[in-house]
Amino acid sequence: MTSLTRRQALSVAATLIAGAALQGCSTTSTDNGSGTKAITFLTFETPNLTPAYWDAAIKRVTDKNPDIKVTKLVAPTADGRTDYAKQLLQSGQFPDVMIAVSPAGFAEAGNLYAWQPEELKDFVYPTANPIKGKYFQLPANTQTIPPVYYNKKMFADAGITAPPTNWSELLDACAKLKASGVTPFVAGGGKDTFASSMILSGIVSVDVYGKTPDWLTQRRADKVKFSDPDFTAALAKFAELAQKGYIAKSDVSRDYAATEQAFLDGKGAMYPMGNWFAANADAKHPFDIDVFNFPTADGRLVVPAYTGGGMIVSAKAQNLDAAKRFALAFQLDKAQLDASVKADGLIPAIKGYTPPADTGAVYKAGYDLYQQAVSQNAVVHAFRWETADDGLLPGMANKVDAAAQDLITGRKTAAEAATYLDTEWAKAS
């Protein structure tokens, strides 16, 4: 969608008006009578990040900043938060603060505040995700995308004695799992289309970026294309998994929450997903779950990761100082960082931070895999998840998801998917 429906617009307006009425002030201006500063905050919800999580997170900040009053907005879907922010901008209701919303497009149009070096001094990677030399999103946490979570009992029952470390071993494990009556991979789609492209993201990251780390920067400069041999080969490897029945075609109709639950219900042996899944893996743990790095072709260590995902702030917020204070306080608070680790499996990219000692075994395993990759300089960008000048053009992530779904269902060959992506890229340019 590119604009709000009448019903959506009325719903958003009602939310904003109700919030303002409760606070006794406008959502974007200061109440001179009470001295409070009202801001709007766009969030999203997942099985990990529940309404209670966000309410507690907001309260932690406002308890320490009692002059700030927050109206929480929630994106209709977990993966649709950026599109929703676009809709709100078009309807004149752009939120003051947003989390995990891609800054691409918004920043170039002058809609976002550019964080200053002093404001980024507490972050491990203060120069992550530049857009035209400026930094619009707080680089708050690192996410590995995707490690592969797996059902240890299903592996053992299929005669798989160790997790695969290269592509040949992965295919062998898939064959054994299928022969034992188990679907090798759990995938998804539906309204949360990113769940369809997780495996593809892994293949492109380790094969293409592992060989050419700045591949997407080169794509932006038209030096490479999706139809070039390396990228098409990655698409073909993904298509092969579907052709061999290692991914079920019907999975593309299942949304993110149902996809996660399918793995927890034992409907597949492997679940390639961002490290945020570790939180629920540890919390629910219906069977022994472990994790391994997405396999490369030759077994070389390459770990895709994305650092960012933090707050962006509207450059036109009337209470800009309050919006910035809220964003920084939210991202740097130790209690909030601990909560994000336990609720969403994040790896906070904050100087001096260490995770709580009581984190679960699955989280610790994934955390150790990432630290090993950092120590060996083996971290690359996670394809599809970049949000800056070295990322996909605005709107292209959805096209990657669509191509992934077409490869799973067999509607497109690898060559056709590559041509489709090049065509859509030209339109986005």
Coordinates of C-alpha atoms in Angstrom, one line a residue:
M1 CA 0.0 0.0 0.0
T2 CA 1.1 3.6 -0.6
S3 CA -1.5 5.5 1.3
L4 CA -3.9 5.1 4.2
T5 CA -7.3 3.8 3.7
R6 CA -10.1 6.0 5.1
R7 CA -10.6 3.5 7.9
Q8 CA -6.9 3.4 8.7
A9 CA -6.6 7.2 8.7
L10 CA -9.6 7.6 11.0
S11 CA -8.2 4.9 13.3
V12 CA -4.8 6.6 13.5
A13 CA -6.3 10.0 14.0
A14 CA -8.5 8.7 16.8
T15 CA -5.5 7.2 18.5
L16 CA -3.6 10.5 18.3
I17 CA -6.5 12.5 19.5
A18 CA -7.3 10.2 22.4
G19 CA -3.7 10.2 23.4
A20 CA -3.6 14.0 23.4
A21 CA -6.8 14.2 25.4
L22 CA -5.4 11.9 28.0
Q23 CA -2.3 14.0 28.3
G24 CA -4.0 17.4 28.1
C25 CA -1.9 18.5 25.1
S26 CA -1.1 18.0 21.5
T27 CA 1.0 15.0 20.5
T28 CA 3.6 17.2 18.9
S29 CA 3.6 20.4 21.0
T30 CA 4.4 21.4 24.5
D31 CA 1.7 22.0 27.1
N32 CA 2.7 25.3 28.5
G33 CA 0.4 24.8 31.5
S34 CA 1.9 21.5 32.7
G35 CA 5.4 21.7 31.1
T36 CA 5.0 18.2 29.7
K37 CA 6.3 17.4 26.2
A38 CA 4.2 15.0 24.2
I39 CA 5.7 12.7 21.6
T40 CA 4.5 9.9 19.5
F41 CA 6.4 6.6 19.3
L42 CA 5.9 4.0 16.5
T43 CA 6.6 0.4 17.6
F44 CA 5.7 -3.1 16.3
E45 CA 4.7 -6.3 18.0
T46 CA 6.0 -9.9 17.6
P47 CA 5.7 -13.0 19.8
N48 CA 8.7 -11.7 21.6
L49 CA 7.9 -8.0 21.7
T50 CA 4.5 -7.9 23.3
P51 CA 2.4 -4.9 24.3
A52 CA 3.6 -5.4 27.9
Y53 CA 7.3 -5.3 26.7
W54 CA 6.8 -1.9 25.0
D55 CA 4.7 -0.5 27.9
A56 CA 7.4 -1.4 30.4
A57 CA 10.1 0.0 28.1
I58 CA 8.4 3.3 27.7
K59 CA 7.7 3.5 31.5
R60 CA 11.4 3.0 32.3
V61 CA 12.2 6.1 30.3
T62 CA 9.3 8.3 31.3
D63 CA 9.9 7.5 35.0
K64 CA 13.3 9.1 34.7
N65 CA 12.0 11.8 32.3
P66 CA 8.6 12.7 33.8
D67 CA 8.3 15.7 31.5
I68 CA 8.0 13.4 28.5
K69 CA 4.6 11.9 27.7
V70 CA 4.5 9.2 25.1
T71 CA 1.6 8.1 22.8
K72 CA 2.4 4.6 21.5
L73 CA 1.5 3.7 18.0
V74 CA 1.8 0.1 16.7
A75 CA 2.4 -0.9 13.1
P76 CA -0.3 -3.3 11.7
T77 CA 2.3 -6.0 11.0
A78 CA 5.8 -6.8 12.3
D79 CA 7.4 -6.4 8.9
G80 CA 5.2 -3.6 7.7
R81 CA 6.5 -0.9 10.1
T82 CA 8.4 1.0 7.4
D83 CA 5.5 1.1 5.0
Y84 CA 3.2 2.1 7.9
A85 CA 5.6 5.0 8.7
K86 CA 5.4 6.1 5.0
Q87 CA 1.6 6.0 5.3
L88 CA 1.7 8.2 8.4
L89 CA 4.0 10.6 6.7
Q90 CA 1.8 10.9 3.7
S91 CA -1.2 11.6 6.0
G92 CA 0.6 14.3 7.9
Q93 CA 0.9 12.1 11.1
F94 CA 4.6 11.1 10.9
P95 CA 5.6 9.8 14.4
D96 CA 8.2 11.7 16.4
V97 CA 10.2 8.6 17.2
M98 CA 10.3 5.2 15.5
I99 CA 12.1 2.0 16.2
A100 CA 13.4 -0.5 13.7
V101 CA 12.1 1.5 10.8
S102 CA 14.4 1.8 7.8
P103 CA 15.7 5.4 7.4
A104 CA 16.2 4.9 3.7
G105 CA 14.0 7.4 1.7
F106 CA 13.0 9.3 4.8
A107 CA 16.5 10.6 5.4
E108 CA 17.1 11.6 1.8
A109 CA 13.9 13.6 1.8
G110 CA 14.9 15.6 4.9
N111 CA 12.4 13.9 7.3
L112 CA 14.9 12.6 9.8
Y113 CA 17.2 14.1 12.4
A114 CA 20.9 13.4 11.8
W115 CA 22.5 12.2 15.0
Q116 CA 25.7 14.1 16.0
P117 CA 29.0 12.4 16.9
E118 CA 28.7 13.4 20.6
E119 CA 25.3 11.7 20.7
L120 CA 26.7 8.5 19.3
K121 CA 29.8 8.2 21.6
D122 CA 28.3 5.4 23.7
F123 CA 27.7 3.1 20.7
V124 CA 30.2 0.4 19.5
Y125 CA 29.7 1.2 15.8
P126 CA 28.8 4.9 15.7
T127 CA 29.4 5.1 11.9
A128 CA 27.2 2.2 11.0
N129 CA 24.7 2.7 8.2
P130 CA 25.7 6.1 6.7
I131 CA 23.3 7.9 4.4
K132 CA 25.1 10.5 2.4
G133 CA 27.7 10.8 5.1
K134 CA 25.2 11.3 8.0
Y135 CA 23.8 8.9 10.6
F136 CA 20.1 8.8 11.1
Q137 CA 19.4 5.6 13.0
L138 CA 20.9 4.8 16.4
P139 CA 23.2 1.7 15.9
A140 CA 21.7 0.1 19.0
N141 CA 22.1 -3.6 18.6
T142 CA 23.6 -6.3 16.4
Q143 CA 21.5 -9.1 15.0
T144 CA 22.9 -12.2 13.2
I145 CA 20.7 -12.9 10.2
P146 CA 20.2 -15.8 9.9
P147 CA 21.8 -18.4 12.1
V148 CA 20.1 -21.8 11.8
Y149 CA 18.3 -23.1 14.8
Y150 CA 17.7 -26.8 14.8
N151 CA 15.9 -29.6 16.6
K152 CA 18.6 -31.8 18.1
K153 CA 16.4 -34.9 18.5
M154 CA 15.3 -34.7 14.8
F155 CA 18.9 -34.5 13.8
A156 CA 19.9 -37.4 16.0
D157 CA 17.0 -39.6 14.8
A158 CA 18.0 -38.9 11.2
G159 CA 21.5 -40.0 11.9
I160 CA 23.0 -36.5 11.7
T161 CA 25.9 -36.5 14.2
A162 CA 27.0 -32.8 13.9
P163 CA 25.5 -29.6 12.4
P164 CA 26.6 -29.0 8.8
T165 CA 29.5 -26.6 8.2
N166 CA 29.3 -26.4 4.4
W167 CA 26.7 -26.6 1.7
S168 CA 27.3 -30.2 0.8
E169 CA 26.9 -31.3 4.4
L170 CA 23.7 -29.2 4.6
L171 CA 22.2 -30.9 1.6
D172 CA 23.2 -34.3 3.0
A173 CA 21.5 -33.4 6.3
C174 CA 18.3 -32.3 4.4
A175 CA 18.2 -35.6 2.5
K176 CA 18.5 -37.6 5.7
L177 CA 15.8 -35.6 7.4
K178 CA 13.4 -35.9 4.5
A179 CA 14.1 -39.7 4.3
S180 CA 13.2 -39.9 8.0
G181 CA 9.8 -38.2 7.4
V182 CA 10.8 -34.8 8.6
T183 CA 10.6 -31.5 6.7
P184 CA 14.1 -30.1 6.7
F185 CA 13.3 -26.3 6.9
V186 CA 10.6 -24.3 8.4
A187 CA 9.9 -21.2 6.3
G188 CA 7.1 -18.6 6.3
G189 CA 5.5 -15.7 4.5
G190 CA 2.0 -14.4 4.6
K191 CA 1.7 -10.8 5.8
D192 CA 5.3 -11.1 7.1
T193 CA 7.0 -11.6 3.8
F194 CA 10.6 -11.5 5.3
A195 CA 10.1 -15.0 6.6
S196 CA 10.1 -16.3 3.0
S197 CA 13.5 -14.9 2.2
M198 CA 15.5 -15.8 5.4
I199 CA 17.3 -18.8 3.8
L200 CA 17.9 -16.7 0.6
S201 CA 19.4 -14.0 2.8
G202 CA 21.8 -16.5 4.3
I203 CA 22.9 -17.9 1.0
V204 CA 23.5 -14.5 -0.6
S205 CA 25.3 -13.2 2.5
V206 CA 27.8 -16.1 2.8
D207 CA 28.3 -16.8 -0.9
V208 CA 28.1 -13.5 -2.6
Y209 CA 29.1 -11.1 0.2
G210 CA 31.6 -13.6 1.5
K211 CA 33.4 -13.2 -1.8
T212 CA 32.5 -9.6 -2.5
P213 CA 31.7 -7.8 0.7
D214 CA 30.7 -4.6 -1.0
W215 CA 28.5 -6.3 -3.6
L216 CA 25.4 -4.2 -2.9
T217 CA 27.4 -1.0 -3.0
Q218 CA 28.6 -2.1 -6.4
R219 CA 25.0 -2.8 -7.4
R220 CA 24.1 0.8 -6.5
A221 CA 26.9 1.9 -8.8
D222 CA 25.6 -0.4 -11.6
K223 CA 28.8 -2.4 -11.6
V224 CA 27.1 -5.7 -10.9
K225 CA 23.6 -7.0 -11.5
F226 CA 21.3 -9.6 -9.9
S227 CA 21.5 -11.5 -13.2
D228 CA 25.3 -11.9 -12.9
P229 CA 26.6 -15.4 -12.3
D230 CA 27.4 -15.2 -8.6
F231 CA 24.0 -13.9 -7.5
T232 CA 22.1 -16.1 -9.9
A233 CA 23.9 -19.1 -8.5
A234 CA 22.8 -18.1 -5.0
L235 CA 19.2 -17.9 -6.3
A236 CA 19.6 -21.4 -7.8
K237 CA 20.9 -22.9 -4.6
F238 CA 17.8 -21.6 -2.8
A239 CA 15.5 -22.9 -5.6
E240 CA 17.2 -26.3 -5.3
L241 CA 16.1 -26.6 -1.7
A242 CA 12.5 -26.0 -2.7
Q243 CA 12.7 -28.3 -5.7
K244 CA 13.9 -31.2 -3.6
G245 CA 11.1 -30.7 -1.1
Y246 CA 13.3 -29.4 1.7
I247 CA 11.1 -26.3 1.9
A248 CA 7.3 -26.8 1.7
K249 CA 5.5 -24.7 -0.9
S250 CA 2.6 -24.1 1.5
D251 CA 4.9 -22.4 4.0
V252 CA 4.7 -19.1 2.2
S253 CA 1.2 -18.6 3.4
R254 CA 2.2 -18.7 7.1
D255 CA 2.9 -15.4 8.9
Y256 CA 5.9 -14.9 11.2
A257 CA 4.2 -15.9 14.5
A258 CA 2.8 -19.0 12.9
T259 CA 6.2 -19.8 11.4
E260 CA 7.9 -19.6 14.7
Q261 CA 5.2 -21.7 16.3
A262 CA 5.5 -24.3 13.6
F263 CA 9.1 -24.9 14.5
L264 CA 8.3 -25.0 18.2
D265 CA 5.6 -27.5 17.4
G266 CA 8.1 -29.8 15.7
K267 CA 6.9 -29.3 12.1
G268 CA 10.4 -29.0 10.7
A269 CA 14.0 -29.6 11.8
M270 CA 15.7 -26.3 10.9
Y271 CA 14.6 -22.7 11.4
P272 CA 16.8 -20.1 9.8
M273 CA 15.9 -16.9 11.6
G274 CA 17.5 -13.8 13.1
N275 CA 19.1 -14.2 16.5
W276 CA 16.0 -12.7 18.1
F277 CA 14.4 -16.1 18.0
A278 CA 16.9 -17.2 20.7
A279 CA 14.8 -15.5 23.4
N280 CA 11.7 -17.6 22.7
A281 CA 13.8 -20.7 22.1
D282 CA 15.1 -20.4 25.6
A283 CA 11.8 -19.4 27.1
K284 CA 9.6 -22.0 25.5
H285 CA 12.1 -24.8 24.8
P286 CA 9.7 -27.6 24.0
F287 CA 12.7 -29.7 22.9
D288 CA 16.5 -29.4 22.8
I289 CA 17.3 -26.5 20.4
D290 CA 20.8 -25.6 19.2
V291 CA 22.2 -23.2 16.6
F292 CA 24.8 -23.2 13.9
N293 CA 26.2 -20.6 11.4
F294 CA 24.6 -20.6 8.0
P295 CA 26.9 -22.9 6.0
T296 CA 29.2 -21.5 3.3
A297 CA 30.0 -23.4 0.1
D298 CA 33.5 -24.4 1.3
G299 CA 33.1 -24.4 5.1
R300 CA 34.8 -21.0 5.5
L301 CA 33.5 -19.0 8.4
V302 CA 31.3 -16.2 7.2
V303 CA 28.6 -14.8 9.6
P304 CA 26.0 -12.3 8.3
A305 CA 25.0 -9.6 10.8
Y306 CA 23.3 -6.2 10.9
T307 CA 24.0 -3.5 13.4
G308 CA 21.4 -0.8 13.6
G309 CA 17.7 -1.2 14.2
G310 CA 17.5 1.6 16.7
M311 CA 15.5 4.8 17.0
I312 CA 15.0 7.3 14.2
V313 CA 13.6 10.7 15.1
S314 CA 11.5 13.0 12.9
A315 CA 13.5 16.2 12.0
K316 CA 10.2 18.1 12.2
A317 CA 9.1 17.0 15.7
Q318 CA 8.0 20.1 17.5
N319 CA 9.4 18.6 20.7
L320 CA 12.6 17.5 19.0
D321 CA 14.7 17.7 22.2
A322 CA 12.3 15.5 24.1
A323 CA 12.2 13.0 21.2
K324 CA 16.0 12.8 21.1
R325 CA 16.2 12.4 24.9
F326 CA 13.6 9.7 24.8
A327 CA 15.4 7.8 22.0
L328 CA 18.8 7.9 23.6
A329 CA 17.5 7.1 27.1
F330 CA 15.6 4.1 25.7
Q331 CA 18.6 2.7 23.8
L332 CA 21.2 3.3 26.5
D333 CA 19.4 2.2 29.7
K334 CA 21.0 -0.9 31.2
A335 CA 17.6 -2.3 32.4
Q336 CA 16.2 -1.9 28.9
L337 CA 19.2 -3.5 27.3
D338 CA 18.9 -6.5 29.6
A339 CA 15.2 -6.7 28.8
S340 CA 15.9 -6.6 25.0
V341 CA 18.4 -9.5 25.4
K342 CA 15.9 -11.6 27.3
A343 CA 12.8 -10.7 25.3
D344 CA 14.3 -10.5 21.8
G345 CA 17.7 -12.1 21.9
L346 CA 19.5 -8.9 20.8
I347 CA 23.2 -8.3 21.0
P348 CA 23.4 -4.7 22.3
A349 CA 26.1 -2.7 20.5
I350 CA 26.7 -0.4 23.5
K351 CA 30.2 0.2 24.8
G352 CA 30.9 -1.7 28.0
Y353 CA 27.7 -3.8 27.9
T354 CA 27.7 -7.5 28.7
P355 CA 24.6 -9.7 28.7
P356 CA 23.0 -10.8 32.0
A357 CA 24.5 -13.9 33.5
D358 CA 21.2 -15.7 33.5
T359 CA 20.6 -15.6 29.7
G360 CA 19.5 -19.0 28.2
A361 CA 21.7 -21.6 26.6
V362 CA 20.4 -21.0 23.0
Y363 CA 21.1 -17.2 23.3
K364 CA 24.6 -17.9 24.7
A365 CA 25.4 -20.3 21.9
G366 CA 24.4 -17.8 19.3
Y367 CA 26.2 -15.0 21.1
D368 CA 29.4 -17.1 21.2
L369 CA 29.2 -17.8 17.5
Y370 CA 29.0 -14.1 16.8
Q371 CA 31.9 -13.2 19.0
Q372 CA 34.0 -15.9 17.3
A373 CA 33.2 -14.4 14.0
V374 CA 34.1 -10.9 15.2
S375 CA 37.4 -12.2 16.5
Q376 CA 38.2 -13.7 13.1
N377 CA 37.0 -10.7 11.1
A378 CA 34.4 -13.0 9.5
V379 CA 31.3 -10.8 9.8
V380 CA 29.6 -9.6 6.6
H381 CA 26.4 -7.6 6.1
A382 CA 23.2 -9.5 6.2
F383 CA 21.6 -9.3 2.7
R384 CA 18.2 -7.6 2.5
W385 CA 18.6 -6.1 6.0
E386 CA 20.9 -3.2 5.3
T387 CA 19.3 0.2 5.7
A388 CA 21.8 2.8 4.4
D389 CA 23.8 3.7 1.3
D390 CA 25.2 0.2 1.1
G391 CA 21.7 -1.3 1.2
L392 CA 18.8 -2.2 -1.1
L393 CA 17.0 0.7 -2.7
P394 CA 13.7 1.7 -0.9
G395 CA 11.0 -0.8 -1.6
M396 CA 13.4 -3.5 -2.9
A397 CA 13.3 -5.7 0.3
N398 CA 9.7 -6.5 -0.6
K399 CA 10.7 -7.5 -4.1
V400 CA 13.4 -9.8 -2.7
D401 CA 10.7 -11.4 -0.6
A402 CA 8.4 -11.8 -3.6
A403 CA 11.2 -13.4 -5.6
A404 CA 11.9 -15.8 -2.7
Q405 CA 8.3 -16.9 -2.6
D406 CA 8.3 -17.4 -6.3
L407 CA 11.4 -19.6 -6.1
I408 CA 9.8 -21.6 -3.2
T409 CA 6.6 -22.2 -5.1
G410 CA 8.3 -22.8 -8.5
R411 CA 6.6 -19.8 -10.2
K412 CA 10.0 -18.5 -11.3
T413 CA 13.4 -20.0 -12.1
A414 CA 16.6 -18.6 -10.7
A415 CA 17.3 -16.8 -14.0
E416 CA 13.7 -15.4 -14.1
A417 CA 14.0 -14.2 -10.4
A418 CA 17.3 -12.5 -11.2
T419 CA 15.8 -10.7 -14.2
Y420 CA 12.8 -9.7 -12.1
L421 CA 15.0 -8.1 -9.4
D422 CA 17.0 -6.2 -12.0
T423 CA 13.8 -4.9 -13.5
E424 CA 12.4 -3.8 -10.1
W425 CA 15.8 -2.2 -9.3
A426 CA 15.6 -0.1 -12.4
K427 CA 12.1 1.0 -11.4
A428 CA 13.2 1.8 -7.9
S429 CA 16.2 3.8 -9.2

